[in-house]
PDB file of C-alpha atoms and ligand atoms in Angstrom:
ATOM      1  CA  MET A 261    -206.083 -25.446 -97.126  1.00  0.00           C
ATOM      2  CA  THR A 262    -207.955 -25.914 -93.853  1.00  0.00           C
ATOM      3  CA  LYS A 263    -211.195 -27.799 -94.303  1.00  0.00           C
ATOM      4  CA  LEU A 264    -214.208 -27.154 -92.089  1.00  0.00           C
ATOM      5  CA  ILE A 265    -217.506 -29.002 -92.221  1.00  0.00           C
ATOM      6  CA  ALA A 266    -220.518 -26.973 -91.113  1.00  0.00           C
ATOM      7  CA  ILE A 267    -223.536 -28.888 -89.839  1.00  0.00           C
ATOM      8  CA  SER A 268    -226.943 -27.380 -89.162  1.00  0.00           C
ATOM      9  CA  GLY A 269    -229.342 -29.043 -86.770  1.00  0.00           C
ATOM     10  CA  ALA A 270    -232.221 -27.179 -88.432  1.00  0.00           C
ATOM     11  CA  LEU A 271    -233.743 -29.288 -91.178  1.00  0.00           C
ATOM     12  CA  ARG A 272    -236.364 -27.015 -92.718  1.00  0.00           C
ATOM     13  CA  LYS A 273    -235.608 -25.588 -96.158  1.00  0.00           C
ATOM     14  CA  ALA A 274    -236.009 -21.950 -95.074  1.00  0.00           C
ATOM     15  CA  SER A 275    -233.878 -22.380 -91.943  1.00  0.00           C
ATOM     16  CA  HIS A 276    -232.121 -19.207 -90.789  1.00  0.00           C
ATOM     17  CA  THR A 277    -229.502 -21.333 -89.049  1.00  0.00           C
ATOM     18  CA  THR A 278    -228.547 -23.156 -92.244  1.00  0.00           C
ATOM     19  CA  ALA A 279    -228.642 -19.886 -94.203  1.00  0.00           C
ATOM     20  CA  LEU A 280    -226.152 -18.404 -91.720  1.00  0.00           C
ATOM     21  CA  LEU A 281    -223.803 -21.333 -92.412  1.00  0.00           C
ATOM     22  CA  ARG A 282    -224.150 -20.734 -96.150  1.00  0.00           C
ATOM     23  CA  THR A 283    -223.086 -17.107 -95.609  1.00  0.00           C
ATOM     24  CA  LEU A 284    -220.080 -18.257 -93.573  1.00  0.00           C
ATOM     25  CA  ALA A 285    -219.133 -20.670 -96.375  1.00  0.00           C
ATOM     26  CA  LYS A 286    -219.296 -17.814 -98.902  1.00  0.00           C
ATOM     27  CA  THR A 287    -217.192 -15.502 -96.748  1.00  0.00           C
ATOM     28  CA  ALA A 288    -214.620 -18.027 -95.502  1.00  0.00           C
ATOM     29  CA  PRO A 289    -211.183 -16.500 -94.949  1.00  0.00           C
ATOM     30  CA  ASP A 290    -208.345 -17.207 -97.400  1.00  0.00           C
ATOM     31  CA  GLY A 291    -206.946 -20.688 -96.991  1.00  0.00           C
ATOM     32  CA  VAL A 292    -210.152 -22.001 -95.393  1.00  0.00           C
ATOM     33  CA  GLU A 293    -212.878 -24.009 -97.090  1.00  0.00           C
ATOM     34  CA  ILE A 294    -216.241 -24.350 -95.340  1.00  0.00           C
ATOM     35  CA  GLU A 295    -218.593 -27.004 -96.707  1.00  0.00           C
ATOM     36  CA  VAL A 296    -222.178 -27.103 -95.459  1.00  0.00           C
ATOM     37  CA  ALA A 297    -223.184 -30.743 -94.936  1.00  0.00           C
ATOM     38  CA  ASN A 298    -226.565 -31.960 -96.121  1.00  0.00           C
ATOM     39  CA  VAL A 299    -228.052 -33.831 -93.157  1.00  0.00           C
ATOM     40  CA  VAL A 300    -231.711 -33.753 -94.144  1.00  0.00           C
ATOM     41  CA  ASP A 301    -231.770 -37.490 -94.977  1.00  0.00           C
ATOM     42  CA  VAL A 302    -229.922 -38.698 -91.863  1.00  0.00           C
ATOM     43  CA  PRO A 303    -232.340 -41.150 -90.199  1.00  0.00           C
ATOM     44  CA  VAL A 304    -233.190 -41.268 -86.520  1.00  0.00           C
ATOM     45  CA  TYR A 305    -230.357 -43.106 -84.784  1.00  0.00           C
ATOM     46  CA  ASN A 306    -231.072 -46.807 -84.433  1.00  0.00           C
ATOM     47  CA  GLN A 307    -228.302 -49.189 -83.447  1.00  0.00           C
ATOM     48  CA  ASP A 308    -229.723 -51.746 -85.878  1.00  0.00           C
ATOM     49  CA  LEU A 309    -228.978 -49.307 -88.721  1.00  0.00           C
ATOM     50  CA  ASP A 310    -225.473 -48.594 -87.416  1.00  0.00           C
ATOM     51  CA  VAL A 311    -223.880 -51.558 -89.219  1.00  0.00           C
ATOM     52  CA  GLU A 312    -221.993 -51.912 -92.498  1.00  0.00           C
ATOM     53  CA  PRO A 313    -223.162 -50.650 -94.897  1.00  0.00           C
ATOM     54  CA  ASN A 314    -224.496 -47.635 -93.002  1.00  0.00           C
ATOM     55  CA  PRO A 315    -227.264 -45.519 -94.500  1.00  0.00           C
ATOM     56  CA  ALA A 316    -225.727 -43.521 -97.378  1.00  0.00           C
ATOM     57  CA  SER A 317    -226.417 -40.174 -95.692  1.00  0.00           C
ATOM     58  CA  VAL A 318    -224.541 -41.340 -92.589  1.00  0.00           C
ATOM     59  CA  GLU A 319    -221.599 -42.734 -94.604  1.00  0.00           C
ATOM     60  CA  THR A 320    -221.265 -39.381 -96.358  1.00  0.00           C
ATOM     61  CA  LEU A 321    -221.527 -37.327 -93.181  1.00  0.00           C
ATOM     62  CA  ARG A 322    -219.034 -39.474 -91.283  1.00  0.00           C
ATOM     63  CA  ALA A 323    -216.575 -39.313 -94.203  1.00  0.00           C
ATOM     64  CA  GLN A 324    -216.945 -35.523 -94.390  1.00  0.00           C
ATOM     65  CA  VAL A 325    -216.315 -35.120 -90.659  1.00  0.00           C
ATOM     66  CA  ASN A 326    -213.404 -37.579 -90.706  1.00  0.00           C
ATOM     67  CA  ALA A 327    -211.768 -35.608 -93.525  1.00  0.00           C
ATOM     68  CA  ALA A 328    -212.324 -32.212 -91.882  1.00  0.00           C
ATOM     69  CA  ASP A 329    -209.819 -30.336 -89.745  1.00  0.00           C
ATOM     70  CA  GLY A 330    -212.583 -28.756 -87.703  1.00  0.00           C
ATOM     71  CA  ILE A 331    -216.345 -28.660 -87.387  1.00  0.00           C
ATOM     72  CA  ILE A 332    -218.986 -25.973 -87.030  1.00  0.00           C
ATOM     73  CA  ILE A 333    -222.247 -27.119 -85.456  1.00  0.00           C
ATOM     74  CA  ALA A 334    -225.080 -24.609 -85.671  1.00  0.00           C
ATOM     75  CA  SER A 335    -228.435 -25.200 -84.058  1.00  0.00           C
ATOM     76  CA  PRO A 336    -231.636 -23.519 -83.034  1.00  0.00           C
ATOM     77  CA  GLU A 337    -233.210 -24.255 -79.643  1.00  0.00           C
ATOM     78  CA  TYR A 338    -236.424 -26.231 -79.261  1.00  0.00           C
ATOM     79  CA  ASN A 339    -238.269 -26.163 -75.953  1.00  0.00           C
ATOM     80  CA  TYR A 340    -235.278 -24.944 -73.944  1.00  0.00           C
ATOM     81  CA  ALA A 341    -233.062 -27.712 -75.355  1.00  0.00           C
ATOM     82  CA  MET A 342    -231.112 -28.758 -78.442  1.00  0.00           C
ATOM     83  CA  PRO A 343    -233.536 -30.095 -81.086  1.00  0.00           C
ATOM     84  CA  GLY A 344    -233.694 -33.861 -81.517  1.00  0.00           C
ATOM     85  CA  SER A 345    -232.222 -33.362 -85.009  1.00  0.00           C
ATOM     86  CA  THR A 346    -229.048 -31.822 -83.573  1.00  0.00           C
ATOM     87  CA  LYS A 347    -228.670 -34.542 -80.944  1.00  0.00           C
ATOM     88  CA  ASN A 348    -229.368 -37.186 -83.596  1.00  0.00           C
ATOM     89  CA  ILE A 349    -226.487 -35.971 -85.769  1.00  0.00           C
ATOM     90  CA  ILE A 350    -224.144 -35.922 -82.787  1.00  0.00           C
ATOM     91  CA  ASP A 351    -225.273 -39.453 -81.849  1.00  0.00           C
ATOM     92  CA  TRP A 352    -224.410 -40.765 -85.335  1.00  0.00           C
ATOM     93  CA  LEU A 353    -221.041 -38.989 -85.208  1.00  0.00           C
ATOM     94  CA  SER A 354    -220.286 -40.427 -81.753  1.00  0.00           C
ATOM     95  CA  ARG A 355    -220.091 -43.964 -83.184  1.00  0.00           C
ATOM     96  CA  PRO A 356    -218.486 -46.411 -84.007  1.00  0.00           C
ATOM     97  CA  TYR A 357    -217.178 -46.540 -80.462  1.00  0.00           C
ATOM     98  CA  GLY A 358    -213.419 -45.996 -80.418  1.00  0.00           C
ATOM     99  CA  LYS A 359    -213.248 -44.484 -83.908  1.00  0.00           C
ATOM    100  CA  ALA A 360    -216.070 -41.988 -83.987  1.00  0.00           C
ATOM    101  CA  ALA A 361    -215.768 -39.137 -86.459  1.00  0.00           C
ATOM    102  CA  LEU A 362    -216.238 -36.342 -83.894  1.00  0.00           C
ATOM    103  CA  VAL A 363    -213.735 -37.629 -81.347  1.00  0.00           C
ATOM    104  CA  GLY A 364    -210.738 -35.309 -81.112  1.00  0.00           C
ATOM    105  CA  LYS A 365    -212.243 -32.721 -83.479  1.00  0.00           C
ATOM    106  CA  PRO A 366    -212.292 -29.041 -82.534  1.00  0.00           C
ATOM    107  CA  VAL A 367    -215.879 -27.782 -82.793  1.00  0.00           C
ATOM    108  CA  LEU A 368    -217.238 -24.248 -82.959  1.00  0.00           C
ATOM    109  CA  ILE A 369    -220.819 -24.189 -81.673  1.00  0.00           C
ATOM    110  CA  ILE A 370    -223.279 -21.575 -82.922  1.00  0.00           C
ATOM    111  CA  THR A 371    -226.815 -21.358 -81.585  1.00  0.00           C
ATOM    112  CA  THR A 372    -229.568 -19.178 -82.935  1.00  0.00           C
ATOM    113  CA  SER A 373    -233.015 -17.922 -82.102  1.00  0.00           C
ATOM    114  CA  PRO A 374    -235.512 -15.377 -83.361  1.00  0.00           C
ATOM    115  CA  GLY A 375    -235.870 -14.539 -79.668  1.00  0.00           C
ATOM    116  CA  SER A 376    -233.496 -12.695 -77.370  1.00  0.00           C
ATOM    117  CA  THR A 377    -231.660 -15.641 -75.788  1.00  0.00           C
ATOM    118  CA  GLY A 378    -229.912 -16.867 -78.958  1.00  0.00           C
ATOM    119  CA  GLY A 379    -230.449 -20.528 -78.065  1.00  0.00           C
ATOM    120  CA  VAL A 380    -228.106 -20.312 -75.092  1.00  0.00           C
ATOM    121  CA  ARG A 381    -229.707 -23.313 -73.347  1.00  0.00           C
ATOM    122  CA  ALA A 382    -229.217 -25.475 -76.447  1.00  0.00           C
ATOM    123  CA  GLN A 383    -225.629 -24.211 -76.630  1.00  0.00           C
ATOM    124  CA  SER A 384    -224.920 -25.428 -73.133  1.00  0.00           C
ATOM    125  CA  GLN A 385    -226.364 -28.875 -73.886  1.00  0.00           C
ATOM    126  CA  ILE A 386    -224.456 -29.247 -77.166  1.00  0.00           C
ATOM    127  CA  ARG A 387    -221.238 -28.264 -75.379  1.00  0.00           C
ATOM    128  CA  GLY A 388    -221.835 -30.858 -72.638  1.00  0.00           C
ATOM    129  CA  THR A 389    -222.653 -33.638 -75.108  1.00  0.00           C
ATOM    130  CA  LEU A 390    -219.623 -32.890 -77.302  1.00  0.00           C
ATOM    131  CA  ALA A 391    -217.313 -32.896 -74.290  1.00  0.00           C
ATOM    132  CA  ALA A 392    -218.817 -36.190 -73.134  1.00  0.00           C
ATOM    133  CA  ILE A 393    -217.995 -37.930 -76.410  1.00  0.00           C
ATOM    134  CA  GLY A 394    -214.422 -36.628 -76.604  1.00  0.00           C
ATOM    135  CA  ALA A 395    -214.844 -33.844 -79.146  1.00  0.00           C
ATOM    136  CA  HIS A 396    -213.250 -30.481 -78.346  1.00  0.00           C
ATOM    137  CA  PRO A 397    -215.902 -27.759 -78.155  1.00  0.00           C
ATOM    138  CA  LEU A 398    -214.198 -24.375 -78.416  1.00  0.00           C
ATOM    139  CA  GLY A 399    -214.016 -22.588 -75.077  1.00  0.00           C
ATOM    140  CA  GLY A 400    -214.316 -18.875 -74.498  1.00  0.00           C
ATOM    141  CA  ALA A 401    -217.168 -16.577 -75.422  1.00  0.00           C
ATOM    142  CA  GLU A 402    -220.121 -18.470 -76.878  1.00  0.00           C
ATOM    143  CA  VAL A 403    -221.605 -17.642 -80.271  1.00  0.00           C
ATOM    144  CA  VAL A 404    -225.317 -17.132 -79.645  1.00  0.00           C
ATOM    145  CA  ILE A 405    -227.240 -15.288 -82.335  1.00  0.00           C
ATOM    146  CA  ALA A 406    -230.413 -13.564 -81.132  1.00  0.00           C
ATOM    147  CA  GLY A 407    -233.085 -12.142 -83.433  1.00  0.00           C
ATOM    148  CA  ILE A 408    -231.691 -14.153 -86.337  1.00  0.00           C
ATOM    149  CA  ASP A 409    -234.809 -13.834 -88.485  1.00  0.00           C
ATOM    150  CA  LYS A 410    -234.252 -10.075 -88.788  1.00  0.00           C
ATOM    151  CA  LYS A 411    -230.583 -10.245 -89.763  1.00  0.00           C
ATOM    152  CA  PHE A 412    -230.715 -11.294 -93.424  1.00  0.00           C
ATOM    153  CA  VAL A 413    -230.453  -9.138 -96.528  1.00  0.00           C
ATOM    154  CA  ASP A 414    -231.097 -10.834 -99.903  1.00  0.00           C
ATOM    155  CA  GLY A 415    -230.642 -14.274 -98.335  1.00  0.00           C
ATOM    156  CA  ASP A 416    -227.313 -13.482 -96.697  1.00  0.00           C
ATOM    157  CA  PHE A 417    -226.725 -13.061 -92.972  1.00  0.00           C
ATOM    158  CA  ALA A 418    -225.865  -9.384 -92.748  1.00  0.00           C
ATOM    159  CA  ASP A 419    -225.438  -8.363 -89.101  1.00  0.00           C
ATOM    160  CA  GLU A 420    -221.955  -6.847 -89.120  1.00  0.00           C
ATOM    161  CA  THR A 421    -221.449  -7.045 -85.346  1.00  0.00           C
ATOM    162  CA  ASN A 422    -222.412 -10.718 -85.234  1.00  0.00           C
ATOM    163  CA  LEU A 423    -220.333 -11.498 -88.330  1.00  0.00           C
ATOM    164  CA  LYS A 424    -217.251  -9.873 -86.808  1.00  0.00           C
ATOM    165  CA  PHE A 425    -217.705 -11.892 -83.646  1.00  0.00           C
ATOM    166  CA  ILE A 426    -218.216 -15.138 -85.604  1.00  0.00           C
ATOM    167  CA  GLN A 427    -215.076 -14.401 -87.636  1.00  0.00           C
ATOM    168  CA  SER A 428    -213.072 -13.915 -84.438  1.00  0.00           C
ATOM    169  CA  SER A 429    -214.459 -17.217 -83.152  1.00  0.00           C
ATOM    170  CA  LEU A 430    -213.489 -18.862 -86.442  1.00  0.00           C
ATOM    171  CA  ASP A 431    -209.975 -17.507 -85.929  1.00  0.00           C
ATOM    172  CA  ARG A 432    -209.913 -19.149 -82.499  1.00  0.00           C
ATOM    173  CA  LEU A 433    -211.116 -22.417 -84.076  1.00  0.00           C
ATOM    174  CA  LEU A 434    -208.311 -22.222 -86.655  1.00  0.00           C
ATOM    175  CA  ALA A 435    -205.765 -21.566 -83.889  1.00  0.00           C
ATOM    176  CA  GLU A 436    -207.083 -24.578 -81.971  1.00  0.00           C
ATOM    177  CA  ILE A 437    -206.775 -26.744 -85.105  1.00  0.00           C
ATOM    178  CA  LYS A 438    -203.165 -25.599 -85.528  1.00  0.00           C
ATOM    179  CA  ILE A 439    -202.295 -26.414 -81.922  1.00  0.00           C
ATOM    180  CA  ARG A 440    -203.810 -29.893 -82.213  1.00  0.00           C
ATOM    181  CA  SER A 441    -202.265 -30.789 -85.598  1.00  0.00           C
TER     182      SER A 441
HETATM  183  C1  FMN B 705    -240.930 -27.104 -81.392  1.00  0.00           C
HETATM  184  C2  FMN B 705    -240.291 -25.741 -81.273  1.00  0.00           C
HETATM  185  C3  FMN B 705    -239.815 -25.307 -80.065  1.00  0.00           C
HETATM  186  C4  FMN B 705    -239.164 -24.079 -79.957  1.00  0.00           C
HETATM  187  N1  FMN B 705    -238.627 -23.704 -78.760  1.00  0.00           N
HETATM  188  C5  FMN B 705    -237.826 -22.620 -78.698  1.00  0.00           C
HETATM  189  C6  FMN B 705    -237.084 -22.334 -77.503  1.00  0.00           C
HETATM  190  O1  FMN B 705    -237.150 -23.030 -76.508  1.00  0.00           O
HETATM  191  N2  FMN B 705    -236.266 -21.247 -77.507  1.00  0.00           N
HETATM  192  C7  FMN B 705    -236.137 -20.443 -78.609  1.00  0.00           C
HETATM  193  O2  FMN B 705    -235.368 -19.485 -78.569  1.00  0.00           O
HETATM  194  N3  FMN B 705    -236.835 -20.683 -79.754  1.00  0.00           N
HETATM  195  C8  FMN B 705    -237.664 -21.759 -79.817  1.00  0.00           C
HETATM  196  N4  FMN B 705    -238.345 -22.058 -80.977  1.00  0.00           N
HETATM  197  C9  FMN B 705    -238.243 -21.140 -82.121  1.00  0.00           C
HETATM  198  C10 FMN B 705    -237.072 -21.515 -83.019  1.00  0.00           C
HETATM  199  O3  FMN B 705    -235.908 -20.948 -82.495  1.00  0.00           O
HETATM  200  C11 FMN B 705    -237.381 -20.981 -84.414  1.00  0.00           C
HETATM  201  O4  FMN B 705    -238.422 -21.752 -84.984  1.00  0.00           O
HETATM  202  C12 FMN B 705    -236.182 -20.938 -85.317  1.00  0.00           C
HETATM  203  O5  FMN B 705    -236.447 -20.118 -86.399  1.00  0.00           O
HETATM  204  C13 FMN B 705    -235.746 -22.271 -85.821  1.00  0.00           C
HETATM  205  O6  FMN B 705    -234.527 -22.155 -86.507  1.00  0.00           O
HETATM  206  P1  FMN B 705    -234.408 -22.172 -88.108  1.00  0.00           P
HETATM  207  O7  FMN B 705    -234.900 -20.854 -88.637  1.00  0.00           O
HETATM  208  O8  FMN B 705    -232.958 -22.358 -88.332  1.00  0.00           O
HETATM  209  O9  FMN B 705    -235.239 -23.316 -88.599  1.00  0.00           O
HETATM  210  C14 FMN B 705    -239.027 -23.259 -81.097  1.00  0.00           C
HETATM  211  C15 FMN B 705    -239.535 -23.701 -82.329  1.00  0.00           C
HETATM  212  C16 FMN B 705    -240.147 -24.919 -82.424  1.00  0.00           C
HETATM  213  C17 FMN B 705    -240.654 -25.384 -83.780  1.00  0.00           C
END
């Protein structure tokens, strides 16, 4: 079984980004388990808090990422950038220095927007930050989901074209995991 942890940088309860991850978890291919992490309680990064014992939400998230074969990070875009919440999660997962949970992990990035750009500027920033900390953001065509608010039916993400493309990206993530294992 290949284990993926999916992390949403959108914290609101009715988030489309998080709902998309829930759909991906429900429709994971055979042999793949996708768990959506709960990051709502992760505090703002503060080096004074980054000592044993870490905040419980951070301990859990780091353990989940450490145990995962690969990661999905999904995020909206705020003011032409990744939201502080997305960067905050990456900051926590970039420490402790030398044994950070994200280092060496293949990561599929998904960005979303109700607008037409699909959060492409946030995508570029997330990619740059992940590369800087030694994670392995998946190369190739980027998953940017435009008009996300209009793509749900009964709570499930239902745009067939987007879903097909995400599934092909997931296949590339799984291939990357295989190569690196
Ligand atoms: C502070 C703020 C800034 C935003 N800036 C952008 C932006 O630069 N580009 C964009 O496409 N959408 C922007 N939006 C719209 C978000 O993409 C939208 O609120 C989206 O639904 C959030 O994702 P969620 O549904 O997963 O919570 C912004 C929203 C907020 C609250």
